[in-house]
mmCIF file of C-alpha atoms in Angstrom:
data_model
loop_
_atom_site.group_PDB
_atom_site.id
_atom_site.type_symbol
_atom_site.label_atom_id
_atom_site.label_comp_id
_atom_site.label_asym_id
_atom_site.label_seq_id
_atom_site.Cartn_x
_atom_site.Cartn_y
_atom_site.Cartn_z
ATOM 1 C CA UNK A 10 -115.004 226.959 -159.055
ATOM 2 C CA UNK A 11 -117.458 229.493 -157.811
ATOM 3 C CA UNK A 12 -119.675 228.725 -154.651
ATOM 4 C CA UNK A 13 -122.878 229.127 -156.205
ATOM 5 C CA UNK A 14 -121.730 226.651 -158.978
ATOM 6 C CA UNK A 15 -120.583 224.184 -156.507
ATOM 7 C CA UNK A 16 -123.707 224.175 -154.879
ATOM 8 C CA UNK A 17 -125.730 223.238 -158.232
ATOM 9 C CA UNK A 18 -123.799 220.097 -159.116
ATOM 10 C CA UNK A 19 -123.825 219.086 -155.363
ATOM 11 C CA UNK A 20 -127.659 219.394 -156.071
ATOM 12 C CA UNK A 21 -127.607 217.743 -159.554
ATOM 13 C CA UNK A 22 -125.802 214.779 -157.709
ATOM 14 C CA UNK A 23 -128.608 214.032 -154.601
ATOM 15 C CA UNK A 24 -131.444 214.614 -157.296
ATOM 16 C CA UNK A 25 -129.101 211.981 -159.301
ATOM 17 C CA UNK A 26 -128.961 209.814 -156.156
ATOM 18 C CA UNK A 27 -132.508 210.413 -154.808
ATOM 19 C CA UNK A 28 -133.267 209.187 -158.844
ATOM 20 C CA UNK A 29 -131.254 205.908 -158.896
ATOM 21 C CA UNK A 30 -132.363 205.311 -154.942
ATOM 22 C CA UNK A 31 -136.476 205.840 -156.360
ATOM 23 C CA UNK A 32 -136.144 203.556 -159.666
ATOM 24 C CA UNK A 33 -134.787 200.721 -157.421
ATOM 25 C CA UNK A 34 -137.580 200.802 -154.952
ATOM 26 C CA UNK A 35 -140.353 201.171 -157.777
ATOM 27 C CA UNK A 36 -138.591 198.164 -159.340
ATOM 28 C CA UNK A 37 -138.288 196.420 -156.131
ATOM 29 C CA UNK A 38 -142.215 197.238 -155.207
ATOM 30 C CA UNK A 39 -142.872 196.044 -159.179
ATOM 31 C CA UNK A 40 -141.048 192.684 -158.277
ATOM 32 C CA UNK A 41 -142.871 192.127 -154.949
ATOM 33 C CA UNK A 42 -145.904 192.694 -156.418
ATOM 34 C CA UNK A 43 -145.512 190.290 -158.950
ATOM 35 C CA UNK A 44 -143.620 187.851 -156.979
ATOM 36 C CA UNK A 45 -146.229 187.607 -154.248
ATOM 37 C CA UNK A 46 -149.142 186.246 -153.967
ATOM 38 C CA UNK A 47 -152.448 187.911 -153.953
ATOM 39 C CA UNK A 48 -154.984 186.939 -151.542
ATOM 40 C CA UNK A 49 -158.321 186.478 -153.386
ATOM 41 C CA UNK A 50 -161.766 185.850 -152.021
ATOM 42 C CA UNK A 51 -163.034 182.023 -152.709
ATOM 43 C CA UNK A 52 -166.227 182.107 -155.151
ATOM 44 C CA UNK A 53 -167.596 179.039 -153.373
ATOM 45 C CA UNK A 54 -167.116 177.850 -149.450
ATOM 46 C CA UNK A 55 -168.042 174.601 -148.459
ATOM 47 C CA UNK A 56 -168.320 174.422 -144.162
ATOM 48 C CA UNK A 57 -168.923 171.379 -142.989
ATOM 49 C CA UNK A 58 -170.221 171.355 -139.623
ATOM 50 C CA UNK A 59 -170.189 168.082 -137.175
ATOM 51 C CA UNK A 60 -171.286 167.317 -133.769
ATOM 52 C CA UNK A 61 -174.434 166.985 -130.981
ATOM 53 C CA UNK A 62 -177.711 169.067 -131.303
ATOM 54 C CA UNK A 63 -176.164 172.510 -131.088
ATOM 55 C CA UNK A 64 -175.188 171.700 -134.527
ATOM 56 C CA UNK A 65 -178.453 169.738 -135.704
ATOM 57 C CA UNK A 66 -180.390 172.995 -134.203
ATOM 58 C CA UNK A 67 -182.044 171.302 -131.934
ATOM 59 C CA UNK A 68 -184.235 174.266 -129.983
ATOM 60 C CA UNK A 69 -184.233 176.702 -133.082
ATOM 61 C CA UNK A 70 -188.215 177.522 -132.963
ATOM 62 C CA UNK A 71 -187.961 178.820 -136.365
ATOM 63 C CA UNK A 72 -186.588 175.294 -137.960
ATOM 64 C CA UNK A 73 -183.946 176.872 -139.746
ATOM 65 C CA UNK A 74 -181.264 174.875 -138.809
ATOM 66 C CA UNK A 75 -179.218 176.857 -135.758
ATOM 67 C CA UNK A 76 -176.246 178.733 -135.870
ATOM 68 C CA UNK A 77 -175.016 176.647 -139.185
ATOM 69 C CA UNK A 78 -177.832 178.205 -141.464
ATOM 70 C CA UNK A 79 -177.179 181.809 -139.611
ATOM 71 C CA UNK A 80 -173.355 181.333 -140.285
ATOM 72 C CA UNK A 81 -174.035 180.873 -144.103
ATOM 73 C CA UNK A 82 -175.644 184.069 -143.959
ATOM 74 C CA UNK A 83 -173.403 185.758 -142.472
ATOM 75 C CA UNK A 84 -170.332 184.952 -144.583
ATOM 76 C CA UNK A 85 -172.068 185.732 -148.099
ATOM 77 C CA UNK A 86 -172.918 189.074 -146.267
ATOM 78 C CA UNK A 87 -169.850 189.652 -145.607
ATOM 79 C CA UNK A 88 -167.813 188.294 -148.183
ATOM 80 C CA UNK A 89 -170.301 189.258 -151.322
ATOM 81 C CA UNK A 90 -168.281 187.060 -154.061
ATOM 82 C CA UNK A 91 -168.755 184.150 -151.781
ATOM 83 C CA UNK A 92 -171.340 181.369 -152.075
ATOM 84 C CA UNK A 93 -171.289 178.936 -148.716
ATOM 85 C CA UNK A 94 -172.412 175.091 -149.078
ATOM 86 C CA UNK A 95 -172.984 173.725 -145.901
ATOM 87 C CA UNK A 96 -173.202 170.218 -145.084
ATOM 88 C CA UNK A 97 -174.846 169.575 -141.332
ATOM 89 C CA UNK A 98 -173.656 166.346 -139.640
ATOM 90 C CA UNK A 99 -175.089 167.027 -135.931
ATOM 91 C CA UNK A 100 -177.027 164.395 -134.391
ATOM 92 C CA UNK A 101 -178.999 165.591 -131.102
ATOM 93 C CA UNK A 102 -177.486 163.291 -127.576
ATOM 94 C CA UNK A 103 -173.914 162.608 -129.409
ATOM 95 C CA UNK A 104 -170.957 162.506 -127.360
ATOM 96 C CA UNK A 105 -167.674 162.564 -128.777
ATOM 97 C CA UNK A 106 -167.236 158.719 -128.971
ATOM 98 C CA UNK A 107 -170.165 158.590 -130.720
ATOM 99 C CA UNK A 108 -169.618 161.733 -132.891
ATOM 100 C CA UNK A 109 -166.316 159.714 -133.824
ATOM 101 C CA UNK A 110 -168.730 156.647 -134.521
ATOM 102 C CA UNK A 111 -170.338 158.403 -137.481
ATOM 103 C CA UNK A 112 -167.449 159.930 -139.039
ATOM 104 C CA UNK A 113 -165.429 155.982 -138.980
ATOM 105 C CA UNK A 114 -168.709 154.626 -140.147
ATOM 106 C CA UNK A 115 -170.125 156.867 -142.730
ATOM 107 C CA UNK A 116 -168.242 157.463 -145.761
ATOM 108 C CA UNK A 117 -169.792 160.591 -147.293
ATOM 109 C CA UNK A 118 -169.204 162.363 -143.652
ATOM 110 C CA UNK A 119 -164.991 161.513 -144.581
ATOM 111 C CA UNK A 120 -165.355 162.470 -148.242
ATOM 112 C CA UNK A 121 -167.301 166.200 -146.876
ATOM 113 C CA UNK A 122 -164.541 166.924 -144.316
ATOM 114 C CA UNK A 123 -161.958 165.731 -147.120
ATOM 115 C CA UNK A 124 -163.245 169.004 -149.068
ATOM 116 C CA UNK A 125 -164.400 171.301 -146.671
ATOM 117 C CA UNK A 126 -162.598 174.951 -146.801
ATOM 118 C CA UNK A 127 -163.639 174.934 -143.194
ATOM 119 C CA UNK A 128 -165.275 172.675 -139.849
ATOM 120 C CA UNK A 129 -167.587 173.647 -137.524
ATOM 121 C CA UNK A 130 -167.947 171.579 -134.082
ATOM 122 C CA UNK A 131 -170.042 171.294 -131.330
ATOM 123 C CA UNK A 132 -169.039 168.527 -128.771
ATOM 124 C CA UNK A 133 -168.473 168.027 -125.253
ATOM 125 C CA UNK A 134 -171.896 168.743 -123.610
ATOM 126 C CA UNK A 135 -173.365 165.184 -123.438
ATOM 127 C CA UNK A 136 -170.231 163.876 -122.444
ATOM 128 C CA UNK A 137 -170.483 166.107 -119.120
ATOM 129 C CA UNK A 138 -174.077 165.425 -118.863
ATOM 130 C CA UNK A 139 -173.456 161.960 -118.630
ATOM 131 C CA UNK A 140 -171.500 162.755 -115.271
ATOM 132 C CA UNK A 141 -173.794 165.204 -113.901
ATOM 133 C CA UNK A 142 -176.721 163.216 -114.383
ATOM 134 C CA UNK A 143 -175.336 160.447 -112.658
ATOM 135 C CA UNK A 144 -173.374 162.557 -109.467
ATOM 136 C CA UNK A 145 -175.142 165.709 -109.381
ATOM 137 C CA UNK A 146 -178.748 165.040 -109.881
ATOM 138 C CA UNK A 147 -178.726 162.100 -107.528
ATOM 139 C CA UNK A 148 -177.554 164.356 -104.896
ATOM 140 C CA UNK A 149 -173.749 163.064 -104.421
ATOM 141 C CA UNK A 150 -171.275 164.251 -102.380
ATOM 142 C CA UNK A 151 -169.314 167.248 -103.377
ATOM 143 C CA UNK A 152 -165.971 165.938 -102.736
ATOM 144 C CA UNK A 153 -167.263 162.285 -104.797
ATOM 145 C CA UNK A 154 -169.160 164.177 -107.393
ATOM 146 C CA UNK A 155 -165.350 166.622 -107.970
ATOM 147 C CA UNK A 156 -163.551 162.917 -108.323
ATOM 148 C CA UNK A 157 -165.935 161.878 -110.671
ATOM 149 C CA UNK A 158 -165.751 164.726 -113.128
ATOM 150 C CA UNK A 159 -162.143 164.312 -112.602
ATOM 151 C CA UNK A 160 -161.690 161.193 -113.649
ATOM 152 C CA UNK A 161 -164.307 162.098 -116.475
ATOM 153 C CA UNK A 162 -162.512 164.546 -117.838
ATOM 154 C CA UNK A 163 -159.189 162.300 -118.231
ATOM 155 C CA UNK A 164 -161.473 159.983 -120.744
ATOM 156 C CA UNK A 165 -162.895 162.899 -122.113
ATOM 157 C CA UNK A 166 -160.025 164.456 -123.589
ATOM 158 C CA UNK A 167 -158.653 160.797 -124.891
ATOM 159 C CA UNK A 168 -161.719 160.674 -126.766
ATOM 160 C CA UNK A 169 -161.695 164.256 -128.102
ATOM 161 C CA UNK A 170 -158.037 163.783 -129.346
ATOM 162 C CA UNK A 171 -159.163 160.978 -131.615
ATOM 163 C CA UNK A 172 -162.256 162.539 -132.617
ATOM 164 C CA UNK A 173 -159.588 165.285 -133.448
ATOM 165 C CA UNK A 174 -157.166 163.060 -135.291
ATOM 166 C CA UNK A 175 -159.753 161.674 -137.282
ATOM 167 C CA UNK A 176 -160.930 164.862 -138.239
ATOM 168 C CA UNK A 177 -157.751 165.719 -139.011
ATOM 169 C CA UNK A 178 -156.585 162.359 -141.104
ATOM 170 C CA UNK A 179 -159.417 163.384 -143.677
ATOM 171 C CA UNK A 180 -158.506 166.885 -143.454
ATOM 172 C CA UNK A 181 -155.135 168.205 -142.778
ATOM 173 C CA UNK A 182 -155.460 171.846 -143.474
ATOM 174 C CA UNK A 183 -159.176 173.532 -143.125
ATOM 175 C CA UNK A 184 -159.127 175.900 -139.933
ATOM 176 C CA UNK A 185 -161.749 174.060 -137.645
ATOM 177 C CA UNK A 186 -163.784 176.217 -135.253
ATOM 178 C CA UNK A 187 -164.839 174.241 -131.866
ATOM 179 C CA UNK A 188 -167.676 176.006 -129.613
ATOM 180 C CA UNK A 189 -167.458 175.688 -125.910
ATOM 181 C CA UNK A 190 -170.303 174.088 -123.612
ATOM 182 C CA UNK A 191 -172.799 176.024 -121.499
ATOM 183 C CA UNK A 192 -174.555 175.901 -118.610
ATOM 184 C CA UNK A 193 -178.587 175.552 -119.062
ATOM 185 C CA UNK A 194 -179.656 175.942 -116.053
ATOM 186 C CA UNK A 195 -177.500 178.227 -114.619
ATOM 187 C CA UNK A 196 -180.464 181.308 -114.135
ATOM 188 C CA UNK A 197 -182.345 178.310 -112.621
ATOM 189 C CA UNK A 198 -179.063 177.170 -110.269
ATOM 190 C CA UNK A 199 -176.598 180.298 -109.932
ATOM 191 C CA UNK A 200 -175.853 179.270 -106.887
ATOM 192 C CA UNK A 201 -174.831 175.426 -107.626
ATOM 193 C CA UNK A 202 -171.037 176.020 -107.486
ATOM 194 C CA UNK A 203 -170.279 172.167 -108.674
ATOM 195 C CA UNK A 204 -172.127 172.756 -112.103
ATOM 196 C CA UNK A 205 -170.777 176.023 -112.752
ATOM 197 C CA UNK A 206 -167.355 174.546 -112.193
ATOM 198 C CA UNK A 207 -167.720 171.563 -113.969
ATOM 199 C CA UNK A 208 -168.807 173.601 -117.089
ATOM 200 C CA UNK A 209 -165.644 175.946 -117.195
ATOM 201 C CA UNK A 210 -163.207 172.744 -116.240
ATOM 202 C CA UNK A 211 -164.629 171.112 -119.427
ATOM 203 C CA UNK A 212 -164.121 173.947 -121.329
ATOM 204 C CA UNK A 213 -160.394 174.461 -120.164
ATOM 205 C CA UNK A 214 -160.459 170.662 -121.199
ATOM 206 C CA UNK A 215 -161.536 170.738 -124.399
ATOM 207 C CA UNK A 216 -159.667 173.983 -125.501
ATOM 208 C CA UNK A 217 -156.297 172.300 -123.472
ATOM 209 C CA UNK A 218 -156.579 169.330 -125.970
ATOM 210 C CA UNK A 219 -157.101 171.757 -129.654
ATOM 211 C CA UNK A 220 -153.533 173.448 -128.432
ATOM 212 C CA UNK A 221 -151.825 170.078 -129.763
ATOM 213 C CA UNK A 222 -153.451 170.651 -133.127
ATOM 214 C CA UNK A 223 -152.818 173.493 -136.176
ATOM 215 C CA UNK A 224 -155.497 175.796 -136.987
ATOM 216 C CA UNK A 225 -157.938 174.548 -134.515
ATOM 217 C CA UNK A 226 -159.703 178.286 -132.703
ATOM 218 C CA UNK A 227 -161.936 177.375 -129.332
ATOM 219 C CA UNK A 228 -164.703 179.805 -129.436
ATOM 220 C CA UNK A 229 -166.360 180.649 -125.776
ATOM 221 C CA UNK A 230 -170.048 180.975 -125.604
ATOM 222 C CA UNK A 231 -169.908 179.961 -121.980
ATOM 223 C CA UNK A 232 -171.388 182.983 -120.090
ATOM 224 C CA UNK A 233 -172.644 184.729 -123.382
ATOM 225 C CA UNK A 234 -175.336 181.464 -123.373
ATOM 226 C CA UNK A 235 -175.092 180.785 -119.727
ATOM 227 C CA UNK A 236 -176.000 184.312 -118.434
ATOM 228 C CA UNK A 237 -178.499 185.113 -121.263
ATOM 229 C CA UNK A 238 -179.573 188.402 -120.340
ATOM 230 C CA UNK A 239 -178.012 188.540 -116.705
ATOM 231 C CA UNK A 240 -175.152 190.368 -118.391
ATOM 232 C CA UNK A 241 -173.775 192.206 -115.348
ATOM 233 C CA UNK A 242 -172.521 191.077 -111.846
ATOM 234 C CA UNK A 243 -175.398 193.194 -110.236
ATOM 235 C CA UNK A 244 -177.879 191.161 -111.935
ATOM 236 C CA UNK A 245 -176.643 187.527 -111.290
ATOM 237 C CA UNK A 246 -176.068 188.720 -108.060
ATOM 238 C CA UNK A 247 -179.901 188.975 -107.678
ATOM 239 C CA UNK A 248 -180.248 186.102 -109.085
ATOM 240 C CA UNK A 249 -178.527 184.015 -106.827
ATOM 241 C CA UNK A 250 -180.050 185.422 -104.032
ATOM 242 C CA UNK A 251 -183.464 184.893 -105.229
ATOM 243 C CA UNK A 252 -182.781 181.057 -106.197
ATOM 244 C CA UNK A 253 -180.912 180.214 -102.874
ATOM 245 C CA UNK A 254 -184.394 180.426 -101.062
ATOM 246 C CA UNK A 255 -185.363 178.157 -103.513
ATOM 247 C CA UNK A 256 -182.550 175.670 -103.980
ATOM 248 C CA UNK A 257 -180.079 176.094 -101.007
ATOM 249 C CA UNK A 258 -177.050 175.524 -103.201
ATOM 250 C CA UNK A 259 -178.490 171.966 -104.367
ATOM 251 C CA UNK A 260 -180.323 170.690 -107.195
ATOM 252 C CA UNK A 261 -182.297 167.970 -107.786
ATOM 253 C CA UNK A 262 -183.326 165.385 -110.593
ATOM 254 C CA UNK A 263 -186.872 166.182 -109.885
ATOM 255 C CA UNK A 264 -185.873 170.156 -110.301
ATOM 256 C CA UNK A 265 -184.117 169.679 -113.430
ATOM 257 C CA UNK A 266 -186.793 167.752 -114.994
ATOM 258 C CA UNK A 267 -189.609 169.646 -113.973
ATOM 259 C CA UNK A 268 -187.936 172.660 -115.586
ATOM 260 C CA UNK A 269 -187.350 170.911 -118.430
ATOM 261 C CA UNK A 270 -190.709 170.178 -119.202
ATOM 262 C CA UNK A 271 -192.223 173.284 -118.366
ATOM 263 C CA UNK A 272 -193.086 174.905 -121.308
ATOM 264 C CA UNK A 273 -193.124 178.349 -123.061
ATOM 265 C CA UNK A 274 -191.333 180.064 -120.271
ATOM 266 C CA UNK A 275 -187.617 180.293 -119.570
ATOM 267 C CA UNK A 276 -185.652 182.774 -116.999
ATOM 268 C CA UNK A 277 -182.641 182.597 -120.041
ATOM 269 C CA UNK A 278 -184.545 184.691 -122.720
ATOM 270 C CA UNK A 279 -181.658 182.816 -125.020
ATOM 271 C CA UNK A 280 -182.686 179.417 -124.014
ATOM 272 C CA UNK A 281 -185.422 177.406 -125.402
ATOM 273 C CA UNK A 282 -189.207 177.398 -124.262
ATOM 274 C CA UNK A 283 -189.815 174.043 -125.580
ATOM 275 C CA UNK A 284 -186.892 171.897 -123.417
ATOM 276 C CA UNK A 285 -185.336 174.516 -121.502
ATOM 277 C CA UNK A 286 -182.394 173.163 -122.583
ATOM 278 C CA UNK A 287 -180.827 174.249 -125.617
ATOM 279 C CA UNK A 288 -180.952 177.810 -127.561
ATOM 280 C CA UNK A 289 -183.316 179.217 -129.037
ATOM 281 C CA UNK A 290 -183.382 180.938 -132.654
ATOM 282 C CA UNK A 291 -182.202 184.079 -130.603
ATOM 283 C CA UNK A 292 -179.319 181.983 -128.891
ATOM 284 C CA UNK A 293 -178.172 180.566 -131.904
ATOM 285 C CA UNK A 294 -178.052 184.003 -133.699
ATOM 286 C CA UNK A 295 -175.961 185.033 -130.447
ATOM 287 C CA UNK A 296 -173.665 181.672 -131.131
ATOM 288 C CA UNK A 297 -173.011 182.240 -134.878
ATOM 289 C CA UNK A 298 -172.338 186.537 -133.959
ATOM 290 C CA UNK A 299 -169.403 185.203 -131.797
ATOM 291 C CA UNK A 300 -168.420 182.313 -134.026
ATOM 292 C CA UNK A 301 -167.805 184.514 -137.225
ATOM 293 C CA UNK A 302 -165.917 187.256 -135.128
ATOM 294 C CA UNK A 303 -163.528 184.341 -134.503
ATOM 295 C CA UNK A 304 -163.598 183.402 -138.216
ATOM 296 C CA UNK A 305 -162.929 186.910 -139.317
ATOM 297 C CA UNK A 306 -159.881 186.870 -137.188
ATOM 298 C CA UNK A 307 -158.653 183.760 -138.788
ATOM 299 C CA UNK A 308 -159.738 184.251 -142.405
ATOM 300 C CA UNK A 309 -157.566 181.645 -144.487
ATOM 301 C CA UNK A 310 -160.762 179.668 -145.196
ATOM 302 C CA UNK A 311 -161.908 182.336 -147.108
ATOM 303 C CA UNK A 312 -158.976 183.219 -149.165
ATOM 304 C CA UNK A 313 -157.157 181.725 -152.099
ATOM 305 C CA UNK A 314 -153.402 182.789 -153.254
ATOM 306 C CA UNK A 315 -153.138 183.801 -156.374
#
C-alpha cells in the first residue's frame, strides 16, 4: 500500500472516531439536558418577616415599613418575573421569648411561616438591653456587669434555639435570613469597651446557635449600623477621643436617656432623630442593601426546578 494512501484511511479513521466520540457527547449533553432540572424564577414570593421593631420599622421617618418594604423592592428589581408578598410580624420591645409567644399563640403567624418561600428575623437586641439596662446604666462593676451578660447569654441562646425550632416545626425548608444587633450609641460611647463587647458577644451568640440549623444565613450589620458614617479607623479614632472628655469610658442612665430624647439631631447620620435609637429610612435602606447581597448568594428561595 502506498504511503500517501495509508495516510488517508489513517485520516478517514480519527475523523470516524472524532465522529462516533462527538455524537455521544451531543447525545449525552441532549440527555442531561433533559434529565436535569431547570432552575426557573418563582412568579410569586411570599417573605415572611418576624421579630422586634427593626422588623415593625420602628424609626423609618418615611412610614414605609423598614427594611421589609425596601427588600420587596429590591427583589422584583432584580428578579423582574417575580412578585413579593410580604407579611410583617415585628412587634417593637420583643425579645425572643416573647417573639416565640406570638408565633405559639397566633395561628395565622404558623399558617404564614408554613408557606413562606423565605423568613426574615430580627431578634436579640431587647434581650441584651434587658442586661445592659440593668448592669451598665446603673453603673456596675465591670467584672459583675461581664458575669451578668455571661450568664445572659447562656439563657439567651436556650431561648433562641426554640424560637428556632418553632420556626422551623412550621417550616422545614425556606432559607431564613437572621440580622445581627447593633450598637446605638456607639458614636455617643466609642469608648465604653463593655457595650461594644457585649454587642459582638451576642452576635457570636446568636450566629453560634443558627450553625445547628439548615439554611439559616446570619447577616452582620454590626459596624455598618454601629459606625454610621465613621467608616474608617481614623475617624472613630477621633471620635473616641472627643467623647472620652465627655464620658471617661462610662455611661450613664441619665446620658442614655437624655440622648434619647433629644430630638432631630443624631452623631449616626443612619440612626434615628426621633429616639436615637433605631434606624432611620437611610439605615434601613443600608440594612436591606446588605440583607439581599446575602440573599443573592443563597438564591433557592427564588428558584423553582423544573
Amino acid at each position: 500500500m502506498k504511503p500517501g494512501f495509508k495516510w488517508l484511511i489513517a485520516m478517514i479513521a480519527l475523523l470516524a472516531i472524532g465522529g462516533i466520540g462527538w455524537f455521544s457527547y451531543q447525545q449525552h449533553f441532549i440527555h442531561h439536558s433533559i434529565t436535569s432540572p431547570q432552575r426557573v424564577e418563582k412568579k410569586n414570593v411570599k417573605l415572611v418577616a418576624l421579630g422586634d421593631s427593626l422588623t415593625h420599622g420602628q424609626g423609618d421617618e418615611q412610614k414605609q415599613g423598614g427594611y421589609v418594604s425596601i427588600i420587596k423592592q429590591k427583589i422584583e428589581h432584580r428578579y423582574h418575573k417575580t412578585t413579593v408578598t410580604t407579611v410583617n410580624y415585628g412587634v417593637s420591645g420583643d425579645r425572643s421569648d416573647q417573639i416565640l409567644d406570638r408565633l405559639d399563640s397566633q395561628k395565622q403567624l404558623r399558617a404564614d411561616l408554613h408557606s413562606a418561600d423565605v423568613v426574615t428575623m430580627t431578634v436579640g437586641g431587647n434581650d441584651l438591653m434587658q442586661t445592659l439596662e440593668r448592669d451598665v446604666l446603673m453603673q456596675s462593676t465591670s467584672s459583675s456587669v461581664q458575669k451578668s451578660i455571661d450568664q445572659a447569654q447562656v439563657t439567651y441562646q436556650q431561648k433562641l434555639a426554640k424560637l428556632f425550632n418553632a420556626v422551623r416545626k412550621e417550616n422545614p425548608h425556606a432559607p431564613i435570613f437572621v440580622m445581627s444587633i447593633y450598637n446605638p450609641f456607639y458614636t455617643y460611647f466609642p469608648d465604653v469597651a463593655v457595650i461594644n463587647n457585649a454587642v459582638v458577644q451576642w452576635n457570636q451568640a446568636t450566629a453560634s446557635t443558627m450553625k445547628n440549623y439548615h439554611y439559616m444565613y446570619f447577616v452582620d450589620i454590626n459596624h455598618l449600623m454601629s459606625y454610621g458614617q465613621y467608616t474608617t479607623k481614623a475617624q472613630r479614632e477621633q471620635l473616641v477621643q472627643r467623647e472620652q472628655a465627655v464620658n471617661h469610658g462610662k455611661v450613664s442612665q441619665s446620658r442614655a436617656l437624655s440622648i434619647m430624647s433629644n430630638k432631630d439631631h443624631n452623631l449616626n447620620n443612619l440612626i434615628s432623630t426621633d429616639d436615637n435609637f433605631h434606624p432611620n429610612h437611610r439605615g434601613y435602606e443600608q440594612i436591606a442593601n446588605r440583607l439581599f447581597k446575602s440573599m443573592e448568594r443563597h438564591d433557592d428561595w427564588e428558584f423553582t426546578k423544573e
